[in-house]
Amino acid sequence: MTAKIPQLTCNTGTRMPAFGFGVFQVPAKDTEHVVAQALEAGYRHLDTAAADENEAAVGRAITASHIARADLFVTTKLRVQDAGELPSRDAFGRSLDRLGLDYADLSLIHQPFGDYCGSWRAIKALHHEGLARATGTSNFYPDRLVDLIDHNEVVPAVNQIEAHPFFQRHGDLKMMRERGVQMTAWDPLGQGRSDLFDHPVLTAIAKTHDRTAAQVVLRWLLQRDIAVIPKSVHLARMRENLAVFDFSLTDDDMTAIAGPDTGASTAFDHHDPASVAFLGTTRFTT
Ligand code: NDP
């Protein structure tokens, strides 16, 4: 049986499934099949990105699924190489072409670098034209997000950032709540780094609920009102991850999970000049 996935209401009124499927790092040759399996498992929210070069395969899986467009929620992201008003507008059109869609449910600025204000003007216009049902940001730390909000008239619907037990983002979440921005966690399972699936705090809690550590982590994020987009290439894990809507973590569980926070990224440091340069100079084939 497919789980009933709660919907979150964004500040645009757009409804977004709180649980999505992340496609980053699925091998290119497997992407169409893996996304088809995710749809079969009950996922209806797909997270893709121009920079991940997986939009075309995601689009093929969507077309082959014959699922009604209105029942799907598709997110894509504008890469930093396409920053600026006109380049972003053109790039968004190419994303829609690759996806084979008439509109995106959510268009995000992937990185807080380059002319992101120009990109924001482009996707605001695309939103008004109905081509991007909701618009938002990704990887915007609080200072960049406040900059964007306070100097533009449209508040992002979503900010998608790294979040997992080792980098919990309490301050970011508080600020986003105050500003009406929905937080989505990328890397919700921390890609399994730092032995996340065997962490003693998580496995102890998992045991009391007869669940896995992965399910505990996803449930913990959802109970903080954070949307999640875990990735797996295995159908059994896709189903396992989605099976988190029939149990709840206690207040004591939530307090215990706060323990492993390091307050720092375990994936990518957006404040490191070498990382910023790396993102800006990466070349793509599409
Ligand atoms: P996740 O935190 O989702 O972890 C994925 C890893 O965990 C994979 O190695 C997967 O292995 C494994 N895994 C998944 N479920 C289980 C399970 N139940 N038990 C054991 N292992 C499991 O990492 P991602 O980096 O993929 O993040 C999720 C999504 O976030 C991405 O796919 C992408 O869409 C988005 N993202 C966005 C970024 C941005 O800049 N906006 C940056 C990075 C990610 P296996 O596949 O073998 O099951």
CSV table of C-alpha atoms and ligand atoms in Angstrom, one decimal:
chain,number,residue,atom,x,y,z
A,1,MET,CA,0.0,0.0,0.0
A,2,THR,CA,1.3,3.5,-0.8
A,3,ALA,CA,1.7,5.9,2.1
A,4,LYS,CA,-0.4,9.1,2.0
A,5,ILE,CA,2.1,11.8,1.9
A,6,PRO,CA,1.2,15.1,3.7
A,7,GLN,CA,1.2,18.3,1.6
A,8,LEU,CA,2.8,21.5,2.7
A,9,THR,CA,1.3,24.8,1.6
A,10,CYS,CA,4.0,27.3,0.4
A,11,ASN,CA,3.7,31.0,0.6
A,12,THR,CA,2.4,31.1,-3.0
A,13,GLY,CA,-0.5,28.8,-2.0
A,14,THR,CA,1.3,26.0,-4.0
A,15,ARG,CA,0.9,22.6,-2.3
A,16,MET,CA,4.1,20.6,-2.1
A,17,PRO,CA,4.4,16.9,-1.0
A,18,ALA,CA,6.5,16.9,2.2
A,19,PHE,CA,8.3,13.8,0.9
A,20,GLY,CA,10.1,13.8,-2.4
A,21,PHE,CA,12.6,11.7,-4.3
A,22,GLY,CA,16.1,13.0,-4.9
A,23,VAL,CA,17.7,12.0,-8.2
A,24,PHE,CA,21.3,13.5,-7.7
A,25,GLN,CA,24.1,10.9,-8.2
A,26,VAL,CA,21.8,8.2,-9.6
A,27,PRO,CA,24.0,6.8,-12.5
A,28,ALA,CA,22.9,8.3,-15.8
A,29,LYS,CA,22.2,4.9,-17.4
A,30,ASP,CA,19.9,4.0,-14.5
A,31,THR,CA,18.0,7.3,-13.9
A,32,GLU,CA,14.9,6.6,-16.0
A,33,HIS,CA,14.4,3.2,-14.5
A,34,VAL,CA,15.1,4.4,-10.9
A,35,VAL,CA,12.7,7.3,-11.2
A,36,ALA,CA,10.1,4.9,-12.7
A,37,GLN,CA,10.6,2.7,-9.6
A,38,ALA,CA,10.2,5.7,-7.3
A,39,LEU,CA,6.9,6.6,-9.0
A,40,GLU,CA,5.8,3.0,-8.6
A,41,ALA,CA,6.7,3.2,-4.9
A,42,GLY,CA,4.4,6.2,-4.5
A,43,TYR,CA,6.7,9.2,-4.8
A,44,ARG,CA,5.0,12.1,-6.6
A,45,HIS,CA,7.6,14.8,-5.8
A,46,LEU,CA,10.8,14.6,-7.9
A,47,ASP,CA,13.8,16.7,-7.2
A,48,THR,CA,16.0,17.3,-10.3
A,49,ALA,CA,18.5,20.0,-11.4
A,50,ALA,CA,20.0,21.3,-14.6
A,51,ALA,CA,23.5,20.9,-13.0
A,52,ASP,CA,22.8,17.3,-12.2
A,53,GLU,CA,22.2,16.6,-15.9
A,54,ASN,CA,19.3,14.2,-15.1
A,55,GLU,CA,16.3,16.2,-16.3
A,56,ALA,CA,15.9,14.4,-19.6
A,57,ALA,CA,15.8,10.9,-18.0
A,58,VAL,CA,13.4,12.2,-15.3
A,59,GLY,CA,11.2,13.6,-18.1
A,60,ARG,CA,11.2,10.2,-19.9
A,61,ALA,CA,10.2,8.4,-16.7
A,62,ILE,CA,7.4,10.9,-16.1
A,63,THR,CA,6.1,10.5,-19.7
A,64,ALA,CA,6.2,6.7,-19.5
A,65,SER,CA,4.4,6.6,-16.1
A,66,HIS,CA,1.2,8.1,-17.5
A,67,ILE,CA,0.6,9.7,-14.1
A,68,ALA,CA,-1.6,12.8,-14.5
A,69,ARG,CA,0.6,16.0,-14.5
A,70,ALA,CA,-1.5,17.5,-11.7
A,71,ASP,CA,-0.6,14.6,-9.5
A,72,LEU,CA,3.1,15.3,-9.8
A,73,PHE,CA,5.4,17.9,-8.2
A,74,VAL,CA,8.6,18.5,-10.2
A,75,THR,CA,11.4,20.7,-8.9
A,76,THR,CA,14.3,21.8,-11.0
A,77,LYS,CA,17.1,24.3,-10.4
A,78,LEU,CA,18.9,27.0,-12.4
A,79,ARG,CA,22.7,26.4,-12.3
A,80,VAL,CA,25.2,29.1,-11.5
A,81,GLN,CA,26.5,29.1,-15.0
A,82,ASP,CA,23.2,30.4,-16.2
A,83,ALA,CA,22.9,33.2,-13.5
A,84,GLY,CA,21.5,36.5,-14.7
A,85,GLU,CA,18.0,37.5,-16.0
A,86,LEU,CA,18.2,36.5,-19.7
A,87,PRO,CA,20.5,33.5,-19.3
A,88,SER,CA,18.2,32.1,-16.5
A,89,ARG,CA,15.1,32.6,-18.6
A,90,ASP,CA,16.7,30.7,-21.5
A,91,ALA,CA,18.0,28.0,-19.3
A,92,PHE,CA,14.7,27.5,-17.6
A,93,GLY,CA,13.1,26.9,-21.1
A,94,ARG,CA,15.8,24.3,-21.9
A,95,SER,CA,15.0,22.6,-18.6
A,96,LEU,CA,11.3,22.4,-19.4
A,97,ASP,CA,12.2,21.0,-22.9
A,98,ARG,CA,14.4,18.3,-21.4
A,99,LEU,CA,11.8,17.4,-18.8
A,100,GLY,CA,9.1,17.4,-21.5
A,101,LEU,CA,6.9,19.6,-19.3
A,102,ASP,CA,4.8,22.7,-19.9
A,103,TYR,CA,5.6,24.1,-16.4
A,104,ALA,CA,7.7,23.3,-13.3
A,105,ASP,CA,6.1,23.1,-9.9
A,106,LEU,CA,9.1,24.6,-8.3
A,107,SER,CA,12.0,26.5,-9.9
A,108,LEU,CA,15.0,27.1,-7.6
A,109,ILE,CA,18.2,29.2,-7.9
A,110,HIS,CA,20.7,26.4,-7.2
A,111,GLN,CA,23.5,28.4,-5.7
A,112,PRO,CA,23.8,31.9,-4.0
A,113,PHE,CA,26.5,32.9,-6.4
A,114,GLY,CA,26.7,35.0,-9.6
A,115,ASP,CA,23.9,37.4,-10.6
A,116,TYR,CA,21.2,35.6,-8.5
A,117,CYS,CA,19.1,38.8,-8.3
A,118,GLY,CA,18.9,38.7,-12.1
A,119,SER,CA,17.9,35.0,-12.0
A,120,TRP,CA,15.3,35.9,-9.4
A,121,ARG,CA,13.8,38.5,-11.7
A,122,ALA,CA,13.6,35.9,-14.4
A,123,ILE,CA,11.9,33.3,-12.3
A,124,LYS,CA,9.5,35.8,-10.8
A,125,ALA,CA,8.4,36.6,-14.4
A,126,LEU,CA,8.2,32.9,-15.2
A,127,HIS,CA,6.0,32.5,-12.1
A,128,HIS,CA,3.7,35.3,-13.3
A,129,GLU,CA,3.4,33.6,-16.7
A,130,GLY,CA,2.5,30.3,-15.0
A,131,LEU,CA,5.6,28.5,-16.1
A,132,ALA,CA,7.0,28.1,-12.6
A,133,ARG,CA,4.2,27.5,-10.1
A,134,ALA,CA,6.5,28.3,-7.2
A,135,THR,CA,9.9,29.8,-7.0
A,136,GLY,CA,12.7,29.5,-4.5
A,137,THR,CA,16.3,29.2,-3.6
A,138,SER,CA,18.8,26.5,-2.7
A,139,ASN,CA,22.0,26.7,-0.5
A,140,PHE,CA,21.1,30.2,0.6
A,141,TYR,CA,22.5,30.8,4.1
A,142,PRO,CA,20.5,33.2,6.3
A,143,ASP,CA,22.5,36.3,5.2
A,144,ARG,CA,22.0,35.6,1.5
A,145,LEU,CA,18.3,34.8,2.0
A,146,VAL,CA,17.6,38.0,3.9
A,147,ASP,CA,19.5,39.9,1.2
A,148,LEU,CA,17.3,38.4,-1.5
A,149,ILE,CA,14.1,38.9,0.5
A,150,ASP,CA,14.7,42.4,1.6
A,151,HIS,CA,15.8,43.7,-1.8
A,152,ASN,CA,13.2,42.0,-3.9
A,153,GLU,CA,9.4,42.0,-3.5
A,154,VAL,CA,8.9,38.2,-3.8
A,155,VAL,CA,9.8,35.9,-0.9
A,156,PRO,CA,11.1,32.5,-2.0
A,157,ALA,CA,8.5,29.8,-1.4
A,158,VAL,CA,11.2,27.2,-0.5
A,159,ASN,CA,14.9,27.2,0.4
A,160,GLN,CA,16.5,23.8,-0.1
A,161,ILE,CA,19.6,23.3,2.1
A,162,GLU,CA,21.8,20.6,3.5
A,163,ALA,CA,20.2,19.2,6.7
A,164,HIS,CA,20.7,16.0,8.7
A,165,PRO,CA,21.5,15.0,12.3
A,166,PHE,CA,25.1,16.2,11.9
A,167,PHE,CA,24.1,19.6,10.5
A,168,GLN,CA,20.7,20.4,11.9
A,169,ARG,CA,20.2,24.0,10.8
A,170,HIS,CA,18.1,25.2,13.8
A,171,GLY,CA,18.9,28.9,13.2
A,172,ASP,CA,18.2,28.6,9.5
A,173,LEU,CA,14.9,26.9,10.2
A,174,LYS,CA,13.8,29.6,12.7
A,175,MET,CA,14.7,32.4,10.3
A,176,MET,CA,12.9,30.7,7.4
A,177,ARG,CA,9.8,30.2,9.6
A,178,GLU,CA,9.8,33.9,10.5
A,179,ARG,CA,10.1,34.9,6.9
A,180,GLY,CA,7.5,32.4,5.6
A,181,VAL,CA,10.0,30.3,3.6
A,182,GLN,CA,9.5,26.5,3.6
A,183,MET,CA,12.7,24.6,4.3
A,184,THR,CA,13.6,21.4,2.4
A,185,ALA,CA,16.5,19.2,3.5
A,186,TRP,CA,18.9,18.0,0.8
A,187,ASP,CA,21.2,15.2,2.0
A,188,PRO,CA,18.6,14.3,4.6
A,189,LEU,CA,20.4,11.0,5.3
A,190,GLY,CA,23.8,12.8,5.1
A,191,GLN,CA,24.5,10.3,2.3
A,192,GLY,CA,25.3,7.9,5.1
A,193,ARG,CA,28.5,9.8,6.0
A,194,SER,CA,29.8,9.6,9.6
A,195,ASP,CA,28.2,6.2,10.0
A,196,LEU,CA,24.8,7.8,10.2
A,197,PHE,CA,22.9,4.4,9.7
A,198,ASP,CA,24.9,2.9,12.6
A,199,HIS,CA,24.9,5.9,14.9
A,200,PRO,CA,24.2,4.7,18.5
A,201,VAL,CA,21.6,7.5,19.3
A,202,LEU,CA,19.7,6.8,16.0
A,203,THR,CA,19.8,3.0,16.2
A,204,ALA,CA,18.7,3.0,19.9
A,205,ILE,CA,15.6,5.2,19.0
A,206,ALA,CA,15.0,3.1,15.9
A,207,LYS,CA,14.9,0.0,18.1
A,208,THR,CA,12.3,1.4,20.4
A,209,HIS,CA,10.0,2.1,17.4
A,210,ASP,CA,10.9,-1.1,15.5
A,211,ARG,CA,12.2,1.1,12.6
A,212,THR,CA,15.5,1.8,10.9
A,213,ALA,CA,17.9,4.7,11.6
A,214,ALA,CA,17.0,6.1,8.1
A,215,GLN,CA,13.3,6.1,9.0
A,216,VAL,CA,14.1,7.8,12.3
A,217,VAL,CA,16.1,10.6,10.6
A,218,LEU,CA,13.4,11.2,8.0
A,219,ARG,CA,10.7,11.3,10.6
A,220,TRP,CA,12.7,13.7,12.8
A,221,LEU,CA,13.1,16.1,9.9
A,222,LEU,CA,9.4,15.9,9.0
A,223,GLN,CA,8.4,16.5,12.6
A,224,ARG,CA,10.4,19.8,12.4
A,225,ASP,CA,8.2,20.7,9.4
A,226,ILE,CA,11.1,20.2,7.0
A,227,ALA,CA,10.4,18.6,3.6
A,228,VAL,CA,12.7,15.7,2.7
A,229,ILE,CA,14.0,14.4,-0.7
A,230,PRO,CA,16.1,11.2,0.0
A,231,LYS,CA,17.7,9.4,-2.8
A,232,SER,CA,18.0,5.6,-3.2
A,233,VAL,CA,18.6,3.4,-6.2
A,234,HIS,CA,17.0,0.5,-4.4
A,235,LEU,CA,13.2,0.0,-4.5
A,236,ALA,CA,13.2,-1.6,-1.1
A,237,ARG,CA,14.9,1.4,0.4
A,238,MET,CA,12.6,3.8,-1.5
A,239,ARG,CA,9.7,2.1,0.2
A,240,GLU,CA,11.4,1.9,3.6
A,241,ASN,CA,12.2,5.6,3.5
A,242,LEU,CA,8.6,6.5,2.6
A,243,ALA,CA,7.1,4.4,5.5
A,244,VAL,CA,7.4,7.1,8.1
A,245,PHE,CA,3.8,8.3,8.4
A,246,ASP,CA,2.5,5.7,10.8
A,247,PHE,CA,4.7,6.4,13.8
A,248,SER,CA,5.9,9.5,15.8
A,249,LEU,CA,9.0,10.4,17.7
A,250,THR,CA,8.6,11.5,21.3
A,251,ASP,CA,9.9,14.8,22.7
A,252,ASP,CA,12.7,12.8,24.4
A,253,ASP,CA,13.6,11.2,21.0
A,254,MET,CA,13.7,14.7,19.4
A,255,THR,CA,15.9,16.0,22.2
A,256,ALA,CA,18.3,13.0,21.9
A,257,ILE,CA,18.7,13.5,18.2
A,258,ALA,CA,19.7,17.1,18.7
A,259,GLY,CA,22.9,15.7,20.3
A,260,PRO,CA,25.0,14.7,17.3
A,261,ASP,CA,24.7,18.2,15.6
A,262,THR,CA,28.2,19.6,14.7
A,263,GLY,CA,26.8,22.9,13.3
A,264,ALA,CA,28.9,22.5,10.2
A,265,SER,CA,28.4,21.0,6.7
A,266,THR,CA,29.6,17.5,6.1
A,267,ALA,CA,29.1,17.8,2.4
A,268,PHE,CA,30.0,21.1,0.9
A,269,ASP,CA,31.3,24.4,2.4
A,270,HIS,CA,29.6,27.3,0.6
A,271,HIS,CA,32.0,29.7,2.4
A,272,ASP,CA,35.2,28.1,1.0
A,273,PRO,CA,36.5,30.2,-1.9
A,274,ALA,CA,37.8,27.1,-3.6
A,275,SER,CA,34.3,25.5,-3.5
A,276,VAL,CA,32.7,28.7,-4.9
A,277,ALA,CA,35.3,28.7,-7.7
A,278,PHE,CA,34.7,25.0,-8.3
A,279,LEU,CA,30.9,25.5,-8.7
A,280,GLY,CA,31.4,28.4,-11.1
A,281,THR,CA,33.9,26.7,-13.4
A,282,THR,CA,32.3,23.3,-13.7
A,283,ARG,CA,31.4,22.6,-17.4
A,284,PHE,CA,28.3,20.7,-18.5
A,285,THR,CA,27.4,18.7,-21.5
A,286,THR,CA,23.9,19.9,-21.8
B,1,NDP,P1,20.8,11.3,0.9
B,1,NDP,O1,21.0,11.9,2.2
B,1,NDP,O2,19.5,11.2,0.3
B,1,NDP,O3,21.5,9.9,0.9
B,1,NDP,C1,21.6,9.1,-0.2
B,1,NDP,C2,22.5,7.9,0.2
B,1,NDP,O4,21.9,7.1,1.3
B,1,NDP,C3,22.7,7.0,-0.9
B,1,NDP,O5,24.0,6.5,-0.8
B,1,NDP,C4,21.7,5.8,-0.7
B,1,NDP,O6,22.2,4.6,-1.2
B,1,NDP,C5,21.6,5.8,0.8
B,1,NDP,N1,20.3,5.4,1.3
B,1,NDP,C6,19.1,5.9,1.0
B,1,NDP,N2,18.2,5.3,1.7
B,1,NDP,C7,18.8,4.4,2.5
B,1,NDP,C8,18.3,3.5,3.5
B,1,NDP,N3,17.0,3.4,3.8
B,1,NDP,N4,19.2,2.7,4.2
B,1,NDP,C9,20.5,2.8,3.8
B,1,NDP,N5,21.0,3.6,2.9
B,1,NDP,C10,20.2,4.4,2.3
B,1,NDP,O7,21.8,12.1,-0.2
B,1,NDP,P2,21.6,13.0,-1.4
B,1,NDP,O8,22.9,13.8,-1.6
B,1,NDP,O9,21.2,12.1,-2.6
B,1,NDP,O10,20.5,14.0,-1.1
B,1,NDP,C11,19.1,13.8,-1.5
B,1,NDP,C12,18.7,14.7,-2.7
B,1,NDP,O11,18.9,16.0,-2.3
B,1,NDP,C13,19.6,14.5,-3.9
B,1,NDP,O12,19.3,13.3,-4.6
B,1,NDP,C14,19.2,15.8,-4.7
B,1,NDP,O13,18.0,15.7,-5.3
B,1,NDP,C15,19.2,16.8,-3.5
B,1,NDP,N6,20.4,17.5,-3.4
B,1,NDP,C16,20.4,18.9,-3.6
B,1,NDP,C17,21.6,19.6,-3.5
B,1,NDP,C18,21.5,21.1,-3.7
B,1,NDP,O14,22.6,21.7,-3.9
B,1,NDP,N7,20.3,21.7,-3.8
B,1,NDP,C19,22.8,19.0,-3.2
B,1,NDP,C20,22.8,17.6,-2.9
B,1,NDP,C21,21.6,16.9,-3.0
B,1,NDP,P3,21.5,3.8,-2.3
B,1,NDP,O15,21.1,4.7,-3.5
B,1,NDP,O16,22.5,2.7,-2.7
B,1,NDP,O17,20.3,3.2,-1.7
